[in-house]
mmCIF file of C-alpha atoms in Angstrom:
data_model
loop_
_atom_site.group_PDB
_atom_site.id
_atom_site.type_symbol
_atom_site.label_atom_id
_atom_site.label_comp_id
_atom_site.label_asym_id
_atom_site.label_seq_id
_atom_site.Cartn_x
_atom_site.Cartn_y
_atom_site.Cartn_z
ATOM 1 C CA UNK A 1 71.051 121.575 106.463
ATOM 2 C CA UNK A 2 68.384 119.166 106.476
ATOM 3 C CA UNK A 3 64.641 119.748 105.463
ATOM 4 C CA UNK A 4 61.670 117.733 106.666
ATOM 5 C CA UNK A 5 58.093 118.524 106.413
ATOM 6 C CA UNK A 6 58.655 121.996 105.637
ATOM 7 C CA UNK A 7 60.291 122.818 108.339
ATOM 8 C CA UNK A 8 64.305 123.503 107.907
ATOM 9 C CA UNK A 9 66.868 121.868 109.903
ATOM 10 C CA UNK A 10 70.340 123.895 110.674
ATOM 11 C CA UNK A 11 72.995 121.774 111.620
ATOM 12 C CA UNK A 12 75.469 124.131 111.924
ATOM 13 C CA UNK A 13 75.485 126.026 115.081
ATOM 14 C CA UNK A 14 77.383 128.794 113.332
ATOM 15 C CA UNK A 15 74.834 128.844 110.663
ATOM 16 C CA UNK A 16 71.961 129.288 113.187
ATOM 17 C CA UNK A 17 73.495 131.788 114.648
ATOM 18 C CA UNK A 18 74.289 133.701 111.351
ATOM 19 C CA UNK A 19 70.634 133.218 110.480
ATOM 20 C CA UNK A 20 69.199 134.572 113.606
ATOM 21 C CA UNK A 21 71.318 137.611 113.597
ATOM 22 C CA UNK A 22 69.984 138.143 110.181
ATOM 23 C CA UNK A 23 66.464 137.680 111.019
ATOM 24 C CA UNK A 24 66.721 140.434 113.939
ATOM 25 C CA UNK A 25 68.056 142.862 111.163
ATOM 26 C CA UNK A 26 65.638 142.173 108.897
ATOM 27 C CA UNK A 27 62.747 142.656 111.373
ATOM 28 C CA UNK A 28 64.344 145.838 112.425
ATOM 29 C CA UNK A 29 64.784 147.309 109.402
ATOM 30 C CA UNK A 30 60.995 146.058 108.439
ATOM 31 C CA UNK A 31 59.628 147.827 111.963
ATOM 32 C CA UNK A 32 61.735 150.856 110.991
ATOM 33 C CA UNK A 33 60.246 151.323 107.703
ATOM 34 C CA UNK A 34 56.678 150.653 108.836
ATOM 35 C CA UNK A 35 57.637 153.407 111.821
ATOM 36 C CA UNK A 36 58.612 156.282 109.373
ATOM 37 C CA UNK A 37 55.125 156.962 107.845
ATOM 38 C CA UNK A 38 53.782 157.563 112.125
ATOM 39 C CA UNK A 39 56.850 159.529 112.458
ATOM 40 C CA UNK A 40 56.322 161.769 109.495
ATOM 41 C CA UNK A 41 52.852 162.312 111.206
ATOM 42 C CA UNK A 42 54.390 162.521 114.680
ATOM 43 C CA UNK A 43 56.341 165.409 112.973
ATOM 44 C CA UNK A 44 53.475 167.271 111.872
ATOM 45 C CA UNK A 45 51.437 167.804 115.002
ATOM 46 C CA UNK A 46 54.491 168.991 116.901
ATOM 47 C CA UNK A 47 54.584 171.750 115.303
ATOM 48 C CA UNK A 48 51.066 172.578 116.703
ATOM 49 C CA UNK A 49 52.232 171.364 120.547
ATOM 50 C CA UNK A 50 54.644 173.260 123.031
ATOM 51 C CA UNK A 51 58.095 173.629 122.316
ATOM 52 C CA UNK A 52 58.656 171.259 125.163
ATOM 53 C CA UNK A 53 56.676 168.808 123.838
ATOM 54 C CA UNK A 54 57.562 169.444 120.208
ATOM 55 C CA UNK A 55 61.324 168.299 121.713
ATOM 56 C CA UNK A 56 60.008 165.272 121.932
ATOM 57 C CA UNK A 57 58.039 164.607 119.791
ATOM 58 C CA UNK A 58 60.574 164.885 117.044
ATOM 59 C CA UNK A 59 62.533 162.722 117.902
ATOM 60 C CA UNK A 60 60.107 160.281 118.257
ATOM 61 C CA UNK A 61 59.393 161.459 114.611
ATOM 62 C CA UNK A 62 62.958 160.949 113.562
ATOM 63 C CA UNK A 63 64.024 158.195 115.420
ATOM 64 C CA UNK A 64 62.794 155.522 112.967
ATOM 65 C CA UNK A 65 64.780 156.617 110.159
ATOM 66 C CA UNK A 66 68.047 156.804 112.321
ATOM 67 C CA UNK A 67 67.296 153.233 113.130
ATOM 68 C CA UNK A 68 66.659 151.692 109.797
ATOM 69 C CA UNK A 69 69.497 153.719 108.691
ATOM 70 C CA UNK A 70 71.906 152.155 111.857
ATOM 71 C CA UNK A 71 70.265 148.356 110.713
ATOM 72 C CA UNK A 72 72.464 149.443 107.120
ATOM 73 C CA UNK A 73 75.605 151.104 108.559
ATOM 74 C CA UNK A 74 76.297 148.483 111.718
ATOM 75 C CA UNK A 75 78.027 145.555 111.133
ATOM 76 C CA UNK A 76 79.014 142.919 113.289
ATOM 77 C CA UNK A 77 81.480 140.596 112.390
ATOM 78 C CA UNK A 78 81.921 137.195 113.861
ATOM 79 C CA UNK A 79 85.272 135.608 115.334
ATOM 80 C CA UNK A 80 85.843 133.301 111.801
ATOM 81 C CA UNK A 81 84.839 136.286 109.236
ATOM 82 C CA UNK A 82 86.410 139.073 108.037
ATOM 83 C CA UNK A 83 84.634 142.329 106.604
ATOM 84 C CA UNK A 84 85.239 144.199 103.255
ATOM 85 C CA UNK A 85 84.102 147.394 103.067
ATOM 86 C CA UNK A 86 84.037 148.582 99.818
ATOM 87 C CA UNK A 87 83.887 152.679 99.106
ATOM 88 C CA UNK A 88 82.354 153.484 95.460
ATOM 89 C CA UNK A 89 82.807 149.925 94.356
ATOM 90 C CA UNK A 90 86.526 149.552 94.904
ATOM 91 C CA UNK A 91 88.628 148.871 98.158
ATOM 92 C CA UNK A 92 91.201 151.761 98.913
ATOM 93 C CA UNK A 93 93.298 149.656 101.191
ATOM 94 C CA UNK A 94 93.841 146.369 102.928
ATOM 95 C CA UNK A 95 92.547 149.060 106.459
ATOM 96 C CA UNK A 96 89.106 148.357 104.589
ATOM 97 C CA UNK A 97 89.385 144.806 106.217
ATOM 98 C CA UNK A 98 87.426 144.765 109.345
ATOM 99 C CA UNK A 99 88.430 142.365 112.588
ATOM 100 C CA UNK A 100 85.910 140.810 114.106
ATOM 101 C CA UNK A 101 83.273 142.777 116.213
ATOM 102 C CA UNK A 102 81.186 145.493 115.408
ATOM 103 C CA UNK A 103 82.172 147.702 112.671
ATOM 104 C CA UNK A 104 80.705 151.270 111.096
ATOM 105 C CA UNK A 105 80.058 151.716 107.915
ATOM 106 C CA UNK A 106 79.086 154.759 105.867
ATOM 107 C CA UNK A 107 75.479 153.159 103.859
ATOM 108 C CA UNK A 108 75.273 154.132 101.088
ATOM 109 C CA UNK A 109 78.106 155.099 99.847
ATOM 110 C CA UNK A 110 79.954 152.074 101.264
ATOM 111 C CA UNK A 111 78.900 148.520 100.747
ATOM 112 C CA UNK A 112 80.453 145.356 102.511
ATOM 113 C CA UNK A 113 81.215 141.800 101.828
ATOM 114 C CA UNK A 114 81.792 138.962 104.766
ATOM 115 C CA UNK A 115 84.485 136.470 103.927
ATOM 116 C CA UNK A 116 84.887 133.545 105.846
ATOM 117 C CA UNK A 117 88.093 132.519 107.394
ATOM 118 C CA UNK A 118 87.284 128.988 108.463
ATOM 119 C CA UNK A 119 88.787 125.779 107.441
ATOM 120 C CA UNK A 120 86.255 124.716 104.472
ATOM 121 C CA UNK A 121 86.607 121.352 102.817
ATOM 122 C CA UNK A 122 85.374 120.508 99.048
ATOM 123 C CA UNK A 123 83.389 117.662 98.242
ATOM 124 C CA UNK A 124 85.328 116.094 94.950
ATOM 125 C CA UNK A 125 83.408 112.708 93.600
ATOM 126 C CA UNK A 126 85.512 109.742 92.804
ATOM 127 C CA UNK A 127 87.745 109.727 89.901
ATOM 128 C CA UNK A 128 88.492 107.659 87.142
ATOM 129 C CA UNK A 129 91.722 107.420 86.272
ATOM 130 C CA UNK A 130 94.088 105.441 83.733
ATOM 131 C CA UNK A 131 97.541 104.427 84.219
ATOM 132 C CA UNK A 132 99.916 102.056 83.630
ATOM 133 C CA UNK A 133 99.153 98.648 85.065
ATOM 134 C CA UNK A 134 102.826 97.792 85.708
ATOM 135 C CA UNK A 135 102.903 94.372 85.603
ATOM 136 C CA UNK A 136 105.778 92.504 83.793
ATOM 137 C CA UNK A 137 106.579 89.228 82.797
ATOM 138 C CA UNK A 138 103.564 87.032 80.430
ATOM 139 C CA UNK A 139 100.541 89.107 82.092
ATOM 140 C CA UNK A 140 101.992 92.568 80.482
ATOM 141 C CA UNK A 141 100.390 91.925 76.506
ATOM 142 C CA UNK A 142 97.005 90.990 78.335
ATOM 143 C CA UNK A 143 96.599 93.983 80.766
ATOM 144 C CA UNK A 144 98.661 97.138 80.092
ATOM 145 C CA UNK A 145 96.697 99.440 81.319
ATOM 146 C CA UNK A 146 94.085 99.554 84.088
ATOM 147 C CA UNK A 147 91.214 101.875 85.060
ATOM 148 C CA UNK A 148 91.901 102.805 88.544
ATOM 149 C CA UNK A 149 89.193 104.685 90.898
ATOM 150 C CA UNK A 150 90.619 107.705 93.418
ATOM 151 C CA UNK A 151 88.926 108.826 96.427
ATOM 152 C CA UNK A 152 90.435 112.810 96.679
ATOM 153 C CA UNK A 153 90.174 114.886 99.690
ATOM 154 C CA UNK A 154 90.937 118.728 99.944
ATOM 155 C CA UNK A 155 90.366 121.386 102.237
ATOM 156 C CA UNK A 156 91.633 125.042 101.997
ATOM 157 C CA UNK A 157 91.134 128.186 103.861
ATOM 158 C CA UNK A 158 91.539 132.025 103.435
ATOM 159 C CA UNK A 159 95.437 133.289 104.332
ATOM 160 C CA UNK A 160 94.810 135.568 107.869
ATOM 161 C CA UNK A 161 96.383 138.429 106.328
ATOM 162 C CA UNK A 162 94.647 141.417 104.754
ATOM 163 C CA UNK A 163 95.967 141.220 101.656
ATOM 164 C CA UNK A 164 95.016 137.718 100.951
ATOM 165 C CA UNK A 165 91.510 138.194 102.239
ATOM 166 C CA UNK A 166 91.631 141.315 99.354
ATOM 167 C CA UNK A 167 92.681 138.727 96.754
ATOM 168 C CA UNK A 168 90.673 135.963 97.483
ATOM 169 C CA UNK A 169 87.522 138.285 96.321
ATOM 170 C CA UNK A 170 89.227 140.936 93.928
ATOM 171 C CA UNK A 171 91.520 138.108 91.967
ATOM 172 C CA UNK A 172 89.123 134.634 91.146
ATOM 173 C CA UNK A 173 85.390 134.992 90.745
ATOM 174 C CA UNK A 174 84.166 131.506 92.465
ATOM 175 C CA UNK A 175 87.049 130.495 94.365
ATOM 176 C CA UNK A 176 85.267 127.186 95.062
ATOM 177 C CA UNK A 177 84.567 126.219 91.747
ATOM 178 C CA UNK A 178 88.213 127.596 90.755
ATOM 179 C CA UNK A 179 90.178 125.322 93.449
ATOM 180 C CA UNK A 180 87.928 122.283 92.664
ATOM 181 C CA UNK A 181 88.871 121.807 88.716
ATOM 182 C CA UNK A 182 92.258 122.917 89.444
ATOM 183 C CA UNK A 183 92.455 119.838 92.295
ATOM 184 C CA UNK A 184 90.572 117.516 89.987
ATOM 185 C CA UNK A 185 93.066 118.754 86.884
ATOM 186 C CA UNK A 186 96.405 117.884 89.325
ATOM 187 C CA UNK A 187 95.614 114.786 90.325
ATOM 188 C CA UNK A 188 94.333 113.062 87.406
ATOM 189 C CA UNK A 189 97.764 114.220 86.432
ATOM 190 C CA UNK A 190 99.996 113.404 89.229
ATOM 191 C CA UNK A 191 98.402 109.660 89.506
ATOM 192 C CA UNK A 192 98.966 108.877 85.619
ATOM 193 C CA UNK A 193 102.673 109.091 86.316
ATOM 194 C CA UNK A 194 102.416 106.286 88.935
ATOM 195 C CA UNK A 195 101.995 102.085 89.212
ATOM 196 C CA UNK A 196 98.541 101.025 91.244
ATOM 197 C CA UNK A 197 101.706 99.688 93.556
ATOM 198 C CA UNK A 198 103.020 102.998 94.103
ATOM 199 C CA UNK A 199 99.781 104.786 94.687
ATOM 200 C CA UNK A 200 98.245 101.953 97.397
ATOM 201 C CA UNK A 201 101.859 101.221 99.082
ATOM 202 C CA UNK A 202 104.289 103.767 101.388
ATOM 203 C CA UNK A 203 104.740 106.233 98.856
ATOM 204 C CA UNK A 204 101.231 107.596 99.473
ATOM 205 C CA UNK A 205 102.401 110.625 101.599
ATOM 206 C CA UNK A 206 105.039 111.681 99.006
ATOM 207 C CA UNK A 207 102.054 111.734 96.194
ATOM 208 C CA UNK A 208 99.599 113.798 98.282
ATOM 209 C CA UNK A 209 102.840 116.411 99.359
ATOM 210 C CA UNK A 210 103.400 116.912 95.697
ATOM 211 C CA UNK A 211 99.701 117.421 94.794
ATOM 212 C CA UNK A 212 98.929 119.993 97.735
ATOM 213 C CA UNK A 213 102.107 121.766 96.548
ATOM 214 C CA UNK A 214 101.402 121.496 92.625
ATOM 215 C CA UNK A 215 97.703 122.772 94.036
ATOM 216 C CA UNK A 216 99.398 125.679 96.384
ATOM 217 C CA UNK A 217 102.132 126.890 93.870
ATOM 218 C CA UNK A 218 98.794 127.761 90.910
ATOM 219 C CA UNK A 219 96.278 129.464 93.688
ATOM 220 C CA UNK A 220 99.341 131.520 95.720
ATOM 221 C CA UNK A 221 98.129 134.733 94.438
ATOM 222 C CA UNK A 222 94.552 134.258 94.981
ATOM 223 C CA UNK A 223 95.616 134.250 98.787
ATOM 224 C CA UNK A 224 94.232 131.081 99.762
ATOM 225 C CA UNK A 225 95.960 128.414 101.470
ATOM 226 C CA UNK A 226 95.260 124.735 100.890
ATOM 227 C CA UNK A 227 95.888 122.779 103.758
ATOM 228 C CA UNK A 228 95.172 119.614 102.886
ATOM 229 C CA UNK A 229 95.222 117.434 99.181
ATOM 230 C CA UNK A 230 95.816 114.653 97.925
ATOM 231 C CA UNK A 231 94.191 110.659 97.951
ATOM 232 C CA UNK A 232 92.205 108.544 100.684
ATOM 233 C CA UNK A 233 91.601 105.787 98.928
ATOM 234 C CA UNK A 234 92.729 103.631 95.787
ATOM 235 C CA UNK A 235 90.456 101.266 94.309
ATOM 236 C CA UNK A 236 91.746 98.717 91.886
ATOM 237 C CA UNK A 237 89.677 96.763 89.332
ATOM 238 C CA UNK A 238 89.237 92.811 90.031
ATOM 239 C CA UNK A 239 90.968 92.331 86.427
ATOM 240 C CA UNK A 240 94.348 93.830 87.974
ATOM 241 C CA UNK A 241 93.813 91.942 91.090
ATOM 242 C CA UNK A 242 93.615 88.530 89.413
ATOM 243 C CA UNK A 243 96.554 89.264 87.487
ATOM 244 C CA UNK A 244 98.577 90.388 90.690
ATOM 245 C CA UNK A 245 98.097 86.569 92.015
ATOM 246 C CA UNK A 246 98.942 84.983 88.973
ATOM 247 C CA UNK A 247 102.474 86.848 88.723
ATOM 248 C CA UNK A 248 103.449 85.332 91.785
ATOM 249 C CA UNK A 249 102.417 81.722 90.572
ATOM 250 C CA UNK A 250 104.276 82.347 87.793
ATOM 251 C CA UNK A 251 107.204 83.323 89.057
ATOM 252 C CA UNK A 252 107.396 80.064 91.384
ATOM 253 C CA UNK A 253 106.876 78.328 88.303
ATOM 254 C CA UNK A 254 110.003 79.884 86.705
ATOM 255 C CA UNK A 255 112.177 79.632 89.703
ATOM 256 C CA UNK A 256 110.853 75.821 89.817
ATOM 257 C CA UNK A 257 111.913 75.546 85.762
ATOM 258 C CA UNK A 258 115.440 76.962 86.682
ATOM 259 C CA UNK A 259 115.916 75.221 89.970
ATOM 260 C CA UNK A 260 115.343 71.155 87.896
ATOM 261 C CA UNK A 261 117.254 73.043 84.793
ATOM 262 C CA UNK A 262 120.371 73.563 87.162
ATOM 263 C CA UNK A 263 119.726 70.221 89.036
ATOM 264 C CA UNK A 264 119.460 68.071 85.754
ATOM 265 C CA UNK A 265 122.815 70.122 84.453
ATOM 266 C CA UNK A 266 124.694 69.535 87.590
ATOM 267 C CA UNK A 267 123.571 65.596 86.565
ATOM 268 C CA UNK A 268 125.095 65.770 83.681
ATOM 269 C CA UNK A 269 128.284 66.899 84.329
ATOM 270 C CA UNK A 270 128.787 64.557 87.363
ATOM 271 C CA UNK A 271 128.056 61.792 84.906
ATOM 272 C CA UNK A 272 130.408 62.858 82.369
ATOM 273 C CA UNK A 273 133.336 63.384 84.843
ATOM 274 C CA UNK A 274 132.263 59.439 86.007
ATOM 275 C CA UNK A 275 132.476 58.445 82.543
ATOM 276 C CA UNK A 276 135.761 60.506 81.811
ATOM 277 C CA UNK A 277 137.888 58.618 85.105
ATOM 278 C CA UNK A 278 136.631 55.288 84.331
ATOM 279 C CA UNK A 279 137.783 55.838 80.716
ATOM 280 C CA UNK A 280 141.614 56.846 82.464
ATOM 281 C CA UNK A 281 141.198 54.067 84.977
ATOM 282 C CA UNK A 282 140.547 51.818 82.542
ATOM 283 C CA UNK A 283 143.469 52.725 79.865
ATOM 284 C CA UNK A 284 145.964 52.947 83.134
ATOM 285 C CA UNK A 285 145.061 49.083 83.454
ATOM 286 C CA UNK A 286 145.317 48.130 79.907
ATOM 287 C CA UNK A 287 148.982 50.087 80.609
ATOM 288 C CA UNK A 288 149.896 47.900 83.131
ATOM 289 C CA UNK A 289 148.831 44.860 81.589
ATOM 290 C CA UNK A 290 150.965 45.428 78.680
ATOM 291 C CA UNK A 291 153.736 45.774 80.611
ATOM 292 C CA UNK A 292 153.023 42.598 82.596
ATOM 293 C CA UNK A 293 152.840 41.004 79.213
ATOM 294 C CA UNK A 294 156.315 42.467 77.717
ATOM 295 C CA UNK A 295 157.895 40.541 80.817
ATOM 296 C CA UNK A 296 156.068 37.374 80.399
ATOM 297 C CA UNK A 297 153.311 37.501 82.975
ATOM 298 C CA UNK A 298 150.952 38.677 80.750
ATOM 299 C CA UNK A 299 147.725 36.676 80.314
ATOM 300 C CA UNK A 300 146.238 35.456 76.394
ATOM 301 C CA UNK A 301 143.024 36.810 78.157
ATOM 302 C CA UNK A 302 144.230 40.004 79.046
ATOM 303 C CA UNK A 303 146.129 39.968 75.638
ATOM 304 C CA UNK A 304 142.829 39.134 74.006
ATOM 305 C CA UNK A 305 141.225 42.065 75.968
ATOM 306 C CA UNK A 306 143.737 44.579 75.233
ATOM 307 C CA UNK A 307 144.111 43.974 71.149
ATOM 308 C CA UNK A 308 140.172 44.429 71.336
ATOM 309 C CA UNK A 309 140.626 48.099 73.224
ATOM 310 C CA UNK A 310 143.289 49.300 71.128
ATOM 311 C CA UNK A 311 141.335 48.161 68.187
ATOM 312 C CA UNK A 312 138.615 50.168 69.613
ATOM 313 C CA UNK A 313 140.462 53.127 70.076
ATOM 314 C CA UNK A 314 142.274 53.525 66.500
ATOM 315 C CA UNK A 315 138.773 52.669 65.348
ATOM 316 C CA UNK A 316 137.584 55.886 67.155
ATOM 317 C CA UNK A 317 140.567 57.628 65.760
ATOM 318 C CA UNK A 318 140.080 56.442 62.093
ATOM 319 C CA UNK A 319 136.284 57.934 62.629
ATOM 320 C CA UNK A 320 137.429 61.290 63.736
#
């Protein structure tokens, strides 16, 4: 509804209908009241006139106070509302339930309620919430946790059976307000449990199921039905962001530090098994020469060369 220069704006085609419905009551009722005092007079001077015309003139007399008492008792009831009639301040029976169309009522002793049966959605501001940030590795000291902001939707409507359309008056005062902080309560609770990654990646679906039936399971008696709850939206802070591209960097710096770690130990251990067959290549030589030099081939050179390696090796064995 939208006002604008004092004059009001309806939207809502059902609303303007409602509203116009209402207006034609009202006037009736207004013209019926205003008709009573000329009838009361009518009444009077018939009792002066023909019996013919006395007919007549009676129930002219009469006729506005059977219409602004038929502008109380008749009821119409649209195709999305349901009517509670209400006898001495209680309802007897889910058959005081009217279906849509026009219903009779018994004014004054019975007073009725419209409850709507349409599809209604609640308007629930963006929430603040903190969880866990979920981050590991160097980044986890400096950012733990993280404020996240939660764009809820829920809508809800009123079970189609008369029972539940008893309840949903007789068993929560303001519904709206009711379903609202209850909404608000589950999902500032079912979002704590979870990682930003969890809420903003696949898992999405599985989060809003479990909200709309944490939601459903607490309002099942007040005979509404909530069709739809859960999460549009996920906004992260630009703190949590930042951090999110420097784990990545970091972790292609470790792999980088692991990668020349392994290289520079595979190094080493091909140089050491170089060193280790020369070492056997050479003392098989130093063998042979010996033997060359027990048969008189050997050379003074060679001789020379050998005396110096096994002075080299009982040196070794003198220092372990």
């Amino acid at each position: 509804m939208a006002e604008t220069k004092g004059v009001v704006k309806i939207d809502d085609p059902k609303q303007l209908e409602i509203n116009n419905w209402k207006g034609f009551v009202e006037n009736w009722r207004k013209l019926s009241i205003k008709a009573i005092p000329y009838g009361f007079v009518l009444f009077v001077f018939a009792l002066f006139f023909p019996f013919k015309y006395a007919v007549i003139m009676i129930f002219l007399s009469v006729l506005p106070i059977v219409s602004w008492y038929a502008s109380h008792s008749f009821k119409e009831t649209k195709a999305w509302e349901r009517l509670l009639v209400f006898r001495k301040g209680t309802i007897p029976d889910v058959t005081h339930v009217r279906e849509p169309g026009w219903a009779w009522t018994k004014w004054p002793s019975e007073r009725t309620l419209f409850v709507k049966m349409y599809e209604r959605r609640i308007d629930v501001p963006p929430q603040k919430i903190v969880i866990e940030s979920g981050l590991e590795g160097s980044s986890k000291h400096k950012l733990n946790k993280i404020s996240i902001t939660v764009d809820p939707i829920f809508y809800f409507k009123i079970k189609s059976d008369n029972q539940s359309v008893i309840d949903s008056v007789t068993k929560i005062e303001d519904a709206h307000g009711a379903l609202k902080d209850l909404f608000i309560f589950t999902l500032r609770q079912t979002c704590a449990k979870f990682t930003p990654d969890v809420l903003i990646g696949n898992q999405k679906d599985e989060i809003n199921e479990s909200i709309k039936t944490a939601v459903q399971k607490e309002v099942e008696d007040w005979g509404i039905q909530v069709t739809k709850a859960g999460i549009q939206d996920v906004q992260l802070p630009k703190e949590y962001e930042e951090a999110m591209n420097a784990v990545p960097a970091a972790d292609r710096r470790y792999e980088a530090k692991i990668i020349d770690a392994n290289a520079e130990a595979r190094r080493v251990e091909i140089v050491y098994r170089t060193t280790k067959k020369e070492d056997s290549d050479l003392t098989l030589r130093s063998m042979e020469a010996m033997e060359r030099f027990a048969e008189g081939k050997g050379s003074p050179i060679i001789f020379g060369g050998l005396k110096q390696f096994l002075r080299e090796i009982l040196g070794k064995e003198d220092k372990k």
